[in-house]
XYZ file of C-alpha atoms in Angstrom:
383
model
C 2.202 -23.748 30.378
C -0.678 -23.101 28.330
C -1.076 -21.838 24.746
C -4.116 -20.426 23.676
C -5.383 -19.074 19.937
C -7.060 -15.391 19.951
C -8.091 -12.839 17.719
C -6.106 -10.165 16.469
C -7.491 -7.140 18.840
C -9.547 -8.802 21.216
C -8.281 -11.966 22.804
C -11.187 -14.390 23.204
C -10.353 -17.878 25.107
C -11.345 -20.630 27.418
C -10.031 -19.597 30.620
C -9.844 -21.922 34.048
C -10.377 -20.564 37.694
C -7.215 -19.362 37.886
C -6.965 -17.288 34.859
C -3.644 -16.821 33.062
C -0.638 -17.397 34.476
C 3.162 -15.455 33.742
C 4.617 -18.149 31.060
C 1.486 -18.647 29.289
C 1.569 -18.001 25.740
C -1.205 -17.361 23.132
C -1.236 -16.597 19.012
C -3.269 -13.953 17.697
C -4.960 -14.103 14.174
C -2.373 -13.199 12.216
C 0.137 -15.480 13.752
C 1.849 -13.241 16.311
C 2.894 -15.084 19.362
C 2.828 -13.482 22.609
C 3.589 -14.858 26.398
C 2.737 -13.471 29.847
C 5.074 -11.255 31.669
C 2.583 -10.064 34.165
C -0.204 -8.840 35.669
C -0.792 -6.110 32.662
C 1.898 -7.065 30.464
C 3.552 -9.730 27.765
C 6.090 -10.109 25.263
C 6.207 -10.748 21.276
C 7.839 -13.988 21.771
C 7.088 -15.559 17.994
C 5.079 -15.540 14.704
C 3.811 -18.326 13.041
C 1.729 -16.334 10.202
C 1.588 -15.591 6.470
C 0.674 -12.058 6.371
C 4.344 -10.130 4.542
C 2.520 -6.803 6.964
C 2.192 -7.117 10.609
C 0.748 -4.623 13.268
C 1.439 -5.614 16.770
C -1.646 -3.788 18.683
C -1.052 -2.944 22.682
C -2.502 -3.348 24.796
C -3.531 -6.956 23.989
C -7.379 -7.244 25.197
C -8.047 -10.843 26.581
C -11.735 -11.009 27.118
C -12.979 -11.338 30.584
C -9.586 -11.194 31.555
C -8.361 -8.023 31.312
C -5.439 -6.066 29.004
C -1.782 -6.756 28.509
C 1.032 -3.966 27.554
C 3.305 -5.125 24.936
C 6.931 -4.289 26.197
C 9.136 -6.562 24.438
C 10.389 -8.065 21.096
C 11.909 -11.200 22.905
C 14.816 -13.070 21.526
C 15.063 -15.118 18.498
C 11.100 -13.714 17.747
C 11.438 -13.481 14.423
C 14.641 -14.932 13.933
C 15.165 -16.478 10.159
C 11.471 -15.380 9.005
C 11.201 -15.502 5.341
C 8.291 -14.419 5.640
C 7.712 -10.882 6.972
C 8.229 -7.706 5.424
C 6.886 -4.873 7.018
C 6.356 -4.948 11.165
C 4.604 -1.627 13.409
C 5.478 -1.883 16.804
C 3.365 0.134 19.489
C 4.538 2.765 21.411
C 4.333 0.689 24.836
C 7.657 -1.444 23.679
C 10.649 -0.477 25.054
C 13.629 -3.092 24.145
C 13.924 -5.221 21.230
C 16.068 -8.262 22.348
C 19.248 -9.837 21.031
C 18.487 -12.083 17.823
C 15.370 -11.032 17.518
C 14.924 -10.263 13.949
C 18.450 -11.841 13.230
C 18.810 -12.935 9.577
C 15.316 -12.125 8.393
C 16.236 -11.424 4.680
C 13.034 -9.521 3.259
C 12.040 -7.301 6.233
C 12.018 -3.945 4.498
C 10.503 -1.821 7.187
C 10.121 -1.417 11.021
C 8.028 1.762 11.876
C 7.548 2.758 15.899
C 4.454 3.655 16.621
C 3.645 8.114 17.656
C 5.212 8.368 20.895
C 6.974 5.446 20.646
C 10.028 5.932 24.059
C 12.381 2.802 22.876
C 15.290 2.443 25.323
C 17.463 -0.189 23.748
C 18.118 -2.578 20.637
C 19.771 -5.643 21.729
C 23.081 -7.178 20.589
C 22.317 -8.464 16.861
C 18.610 -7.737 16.743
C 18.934 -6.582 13.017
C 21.815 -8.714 11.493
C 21.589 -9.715 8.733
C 18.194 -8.105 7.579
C 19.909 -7.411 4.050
C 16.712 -5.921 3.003
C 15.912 -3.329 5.795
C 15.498 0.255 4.508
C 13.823 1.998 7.069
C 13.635 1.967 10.723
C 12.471 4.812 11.667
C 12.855 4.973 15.828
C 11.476 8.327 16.966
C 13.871 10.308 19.349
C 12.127 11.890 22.687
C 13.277 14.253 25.246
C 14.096 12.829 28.937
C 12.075 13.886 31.520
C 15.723 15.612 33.714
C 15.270 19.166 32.015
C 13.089 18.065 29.533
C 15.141 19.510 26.330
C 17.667 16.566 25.752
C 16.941 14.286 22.930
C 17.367 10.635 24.008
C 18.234 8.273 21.641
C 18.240 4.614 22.303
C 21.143 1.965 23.188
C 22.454 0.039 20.285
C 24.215 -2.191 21.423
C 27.000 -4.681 19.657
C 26.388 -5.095 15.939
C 22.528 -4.760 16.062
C 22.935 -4.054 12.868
C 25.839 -5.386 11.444
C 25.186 -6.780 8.069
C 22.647 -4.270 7.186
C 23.728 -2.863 4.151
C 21.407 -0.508 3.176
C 20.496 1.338 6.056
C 23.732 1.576 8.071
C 22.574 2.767 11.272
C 19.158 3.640 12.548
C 17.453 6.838 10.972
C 16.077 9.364 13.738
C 13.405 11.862 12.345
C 10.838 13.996 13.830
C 8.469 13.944 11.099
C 6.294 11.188 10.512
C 5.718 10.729 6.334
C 6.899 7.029 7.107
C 6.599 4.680 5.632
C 7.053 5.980 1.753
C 9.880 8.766 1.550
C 10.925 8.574 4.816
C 14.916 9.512 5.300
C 18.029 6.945 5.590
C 20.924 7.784 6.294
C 22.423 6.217 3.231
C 19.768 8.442 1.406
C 16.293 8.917 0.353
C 14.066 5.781 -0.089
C 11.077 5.207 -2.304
C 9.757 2.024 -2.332
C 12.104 -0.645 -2.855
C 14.824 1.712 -4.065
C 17.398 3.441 -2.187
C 18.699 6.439 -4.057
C 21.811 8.345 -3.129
C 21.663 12.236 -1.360
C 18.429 13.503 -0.158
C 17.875 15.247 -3.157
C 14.029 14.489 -4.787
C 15.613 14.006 -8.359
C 16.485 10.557 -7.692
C 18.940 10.256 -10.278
C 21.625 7.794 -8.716
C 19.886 4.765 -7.898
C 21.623 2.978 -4.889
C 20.667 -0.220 -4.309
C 17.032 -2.133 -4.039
C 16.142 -3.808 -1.351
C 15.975 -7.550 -1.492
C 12.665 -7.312 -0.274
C 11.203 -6.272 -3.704
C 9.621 -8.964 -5.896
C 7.913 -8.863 -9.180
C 8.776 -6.701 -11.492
C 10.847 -3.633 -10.331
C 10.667 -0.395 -12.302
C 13.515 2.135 -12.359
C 12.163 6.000 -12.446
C 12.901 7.901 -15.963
C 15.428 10.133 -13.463
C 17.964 7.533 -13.066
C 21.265 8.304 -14.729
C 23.620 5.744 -13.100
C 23.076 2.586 -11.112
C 25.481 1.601 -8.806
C 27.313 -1.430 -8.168
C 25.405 -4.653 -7.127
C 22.389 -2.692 -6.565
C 20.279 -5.594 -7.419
C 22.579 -8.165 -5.979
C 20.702 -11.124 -4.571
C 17.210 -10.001 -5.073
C 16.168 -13.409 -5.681
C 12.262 -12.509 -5.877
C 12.554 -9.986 -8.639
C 11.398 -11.634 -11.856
C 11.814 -8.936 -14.211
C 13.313 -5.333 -14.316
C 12.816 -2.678 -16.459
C 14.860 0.630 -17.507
C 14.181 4.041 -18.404
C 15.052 5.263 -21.819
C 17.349 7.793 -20.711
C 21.156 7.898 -21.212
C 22.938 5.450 -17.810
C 25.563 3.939 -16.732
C 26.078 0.833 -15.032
C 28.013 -0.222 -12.623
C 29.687 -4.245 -11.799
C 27.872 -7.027 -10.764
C 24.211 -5.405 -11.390
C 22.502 -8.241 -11.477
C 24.964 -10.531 -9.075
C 22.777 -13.131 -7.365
C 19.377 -12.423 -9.026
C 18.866 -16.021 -9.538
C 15.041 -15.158 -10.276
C 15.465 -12.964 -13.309
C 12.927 -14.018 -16.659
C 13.453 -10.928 -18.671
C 15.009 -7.447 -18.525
C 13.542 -4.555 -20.561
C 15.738 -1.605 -21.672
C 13.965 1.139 -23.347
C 17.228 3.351 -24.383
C 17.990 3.182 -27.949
C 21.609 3.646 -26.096
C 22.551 0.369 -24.207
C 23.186 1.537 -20.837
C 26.964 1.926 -20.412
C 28.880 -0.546 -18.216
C 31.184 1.904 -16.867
C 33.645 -0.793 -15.098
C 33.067 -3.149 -17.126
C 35.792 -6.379 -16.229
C 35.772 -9.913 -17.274
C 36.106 -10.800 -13.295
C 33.361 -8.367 -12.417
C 30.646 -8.564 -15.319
C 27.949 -6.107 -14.614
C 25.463 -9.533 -15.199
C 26.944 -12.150 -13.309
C 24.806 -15.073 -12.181
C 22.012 -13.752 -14.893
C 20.463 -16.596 -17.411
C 21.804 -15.098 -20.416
C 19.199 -16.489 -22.362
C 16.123 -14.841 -20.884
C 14.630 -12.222 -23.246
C 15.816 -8.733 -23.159
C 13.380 -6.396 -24.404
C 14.816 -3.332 -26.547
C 13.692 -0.628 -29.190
C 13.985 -2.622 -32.439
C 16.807 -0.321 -34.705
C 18.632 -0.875 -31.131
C 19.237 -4.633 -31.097
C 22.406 -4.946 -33.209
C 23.952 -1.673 -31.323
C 22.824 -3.801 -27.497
C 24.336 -6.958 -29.221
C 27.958 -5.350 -29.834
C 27.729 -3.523 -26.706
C 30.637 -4.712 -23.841
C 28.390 -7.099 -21.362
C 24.753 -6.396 -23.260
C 26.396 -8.798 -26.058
C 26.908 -11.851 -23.872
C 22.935 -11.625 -24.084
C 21.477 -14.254 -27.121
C 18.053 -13.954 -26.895
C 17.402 -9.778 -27.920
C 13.250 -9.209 -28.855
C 11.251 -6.143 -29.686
C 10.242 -3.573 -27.320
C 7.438 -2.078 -28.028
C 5.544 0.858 -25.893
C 2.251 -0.413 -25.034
C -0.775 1.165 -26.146
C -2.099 3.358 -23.652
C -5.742 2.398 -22.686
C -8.526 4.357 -24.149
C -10.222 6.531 -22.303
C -13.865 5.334 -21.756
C -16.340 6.706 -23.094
C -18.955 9.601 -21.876
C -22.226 7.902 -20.542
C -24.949 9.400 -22.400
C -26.801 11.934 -21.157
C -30.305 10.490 -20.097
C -33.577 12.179 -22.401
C -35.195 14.302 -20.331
C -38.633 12.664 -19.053
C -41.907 14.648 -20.957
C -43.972 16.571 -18.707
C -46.777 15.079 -17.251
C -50.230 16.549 -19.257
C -51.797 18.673 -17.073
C -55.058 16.985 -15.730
C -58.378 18.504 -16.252
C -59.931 20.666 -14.088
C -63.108 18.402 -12.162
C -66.379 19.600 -13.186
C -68.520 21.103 -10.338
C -70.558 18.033 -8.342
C -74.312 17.714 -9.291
C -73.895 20.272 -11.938
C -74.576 19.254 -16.175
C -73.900 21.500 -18.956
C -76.379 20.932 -21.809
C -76.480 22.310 -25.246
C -79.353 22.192 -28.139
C -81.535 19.864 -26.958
C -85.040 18.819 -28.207
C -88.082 18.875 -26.513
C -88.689 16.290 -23.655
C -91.922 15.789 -22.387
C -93.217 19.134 -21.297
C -89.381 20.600 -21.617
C -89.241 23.442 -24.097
C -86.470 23.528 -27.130
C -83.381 25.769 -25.744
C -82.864 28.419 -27.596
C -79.630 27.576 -30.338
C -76.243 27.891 -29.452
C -76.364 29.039 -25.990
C -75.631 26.926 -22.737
C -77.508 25.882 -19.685
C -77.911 24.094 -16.820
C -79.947 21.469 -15.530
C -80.788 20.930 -12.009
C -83.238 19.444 -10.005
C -85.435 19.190 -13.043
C -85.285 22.982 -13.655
C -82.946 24.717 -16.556
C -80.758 27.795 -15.608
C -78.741 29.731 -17.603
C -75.098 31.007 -16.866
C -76.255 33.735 -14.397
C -78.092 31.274 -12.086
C -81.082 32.408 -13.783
C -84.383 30.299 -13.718
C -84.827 29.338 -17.748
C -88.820 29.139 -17.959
């Protein structure tokens, strides 16, 4: 078996006599592996990369060889990446096979490509992608009558231990990848909020996908329970300065955490608060927690803000300045109008003395000299 190294859309390699054969496998650019199926067609079989967003094109173009059809997401593909977090598979695949994206803990989204006719999702393609929120598989009418919306297989527990998505959204409209629907509600980023509503006022859950620092919208009012449980990537979080409430185990797992920042002069309200539950289990309860100064004795008697001991000053940053206007540029000064060229051959005299046998002109008047003869303004021969 061979393996070859391509580009991304065009597939450029050494190639014997014989060309490729069905087995041979070859890595694109951004470290998708694919293998030979047949004459016009080959499977996503691996991925070596670094790239968190992935596109798998089809066809594949192998230069001077001729174009393969991606059909499959084989088995164990991406089984236990840590890696990817985003994946758009073309409309030419029809069957995503049993393990293939099994355990992969920060895939967040899996978009089919317009048109996209998948048939089936293997046993335990998804589980245990704890940070999928969207997968948004586009239904399609079969061709017997041509009015009956087909909807793919899913077979055993393709997506067991998927807890934010629950089973795979179907949707005709295409605003993927921001805003598009789950059944478990509406999703915005890294944030799953509950209903369909646009208020987004009952924050869900976040994915474990999201890293960095996470910012919760002014419209939350409550946060549910573990919402932020195990996202080990998120290194600081930061809430609104509205009333909340709080719900058990919010931070559970969150191993990552430097600092959390509460703007609310109210400490959020741990509404089931328990000492076997704590809303901040598994938190550093030294890492600084950033709140409105006149607030800090009120966060440091509040139940579970208080097992907190290191409280410092929040402060709203300045906004930037606007920059300033660009001055107008001065208006260039007009060019000075050139003068007007005097006619060829021609001299304008004034008072002039007597040269040789030349005669005094008479005062203040002008003439012309030409061809050794004066003439005045009319033309007229000056004797």
């Amino acid at each position: 078996m061979k393996r070859i190294l391509i580009g991304v859309f065009v597939l450029a390699f050494s190639m014997n006599v014989f060309g490729v054969s069905i087995g041979d496998t070859f890595e694109d650019a951004q470290g998708v592996v694919y293998t030979v199926t047949g004459a016009a067609s080959c499977n996503v079989t691996g991925y070596n990369g670094t790239a968190v967003d992935v596109v798998i094109p089809s066809p594949v173009v192998v230069e001077g060889v001729g174009k393969f059809n991606v059909t499959l997401v084989a088995a164990d593909a991406f089984k236990s990446n840590t890696v990817i977090e985003t994946l758009v598979l073309p409309k030419t695949v029809t069957t995503i096979g049993e393990y293939a994206f099994w355990g992969a803990p920060y895939l967040y989204k899996v978009v089919f490509e317009e048109g996209s006719k998948i048939e089936e999702i293997q046993a335990r393609a998804f589980y245990g992608c704890t940070g999928l929120m969207v997968i948004d598989i586009p239904t399609w009418y079969t061709s017997v009558g041509g009015d009956k919306e087909y909807f793919p297989h899913i077979r055993d527990k393709a997506f067991s231990d998927v807890p934010n998505i629950g089973y795979p959204t179907t949707t005709k409209d295409k605003n993927y990848p921001w805003g598009a629907r789950n059944v478990n509600g509406l999703v915005d980023g890294y944030l799953l909020y509950a209903g369909d509503d646009t208020g987004k006022t009952d924050l869900r859950v976040c994915s474990t996908s999201a890293r960095g620092e996470v910012v919760v919208p002014a419209s939350v009012t409550s946060i549910r329970a573990r919402a932020f449980k195990d996202c080990v990537r998120m290194t600081s979080v930061v809430l609104p300065a509205g009333e909340m409430t709080v719900e058990s185990q919010l931070f559970k797992g969150c191993t990552g955490l430097t600092s959390i920042t509460s703007k609310a002069t109210v400490p959020p309200v741990c509404s089931f608060y328990m000492e076997s539950l704590p809303e901040f289990e598994g938190v550093n309860k030294s890492i600084p927690v950033y709140v409105p100064e006149l607030a800090i004795p009120v966060y440091q008697a509040a139940e579970g803000w208080k097992l907190f001991t290191n409280y410092q000053i929040y402060t709203e940053p300045e906004p930037e300045p606007e920059p300033e206007p660009e001055p107008e540029p001065e208006p260039e000064p007009e060019p000075e109008p050139e003068p007007e060229p005097e006619p060829e051959g021609l001299e304008i005299v004034g008072i002039q003395p007597s040269v040789g046998s030349m005669k005094v002109l008479r005062e203040g008047e002008l003439y012309i000299l030409r061809g050794g003869k004066v003439y005045d303004v009319t033309g007229k021969e000056v004797q």
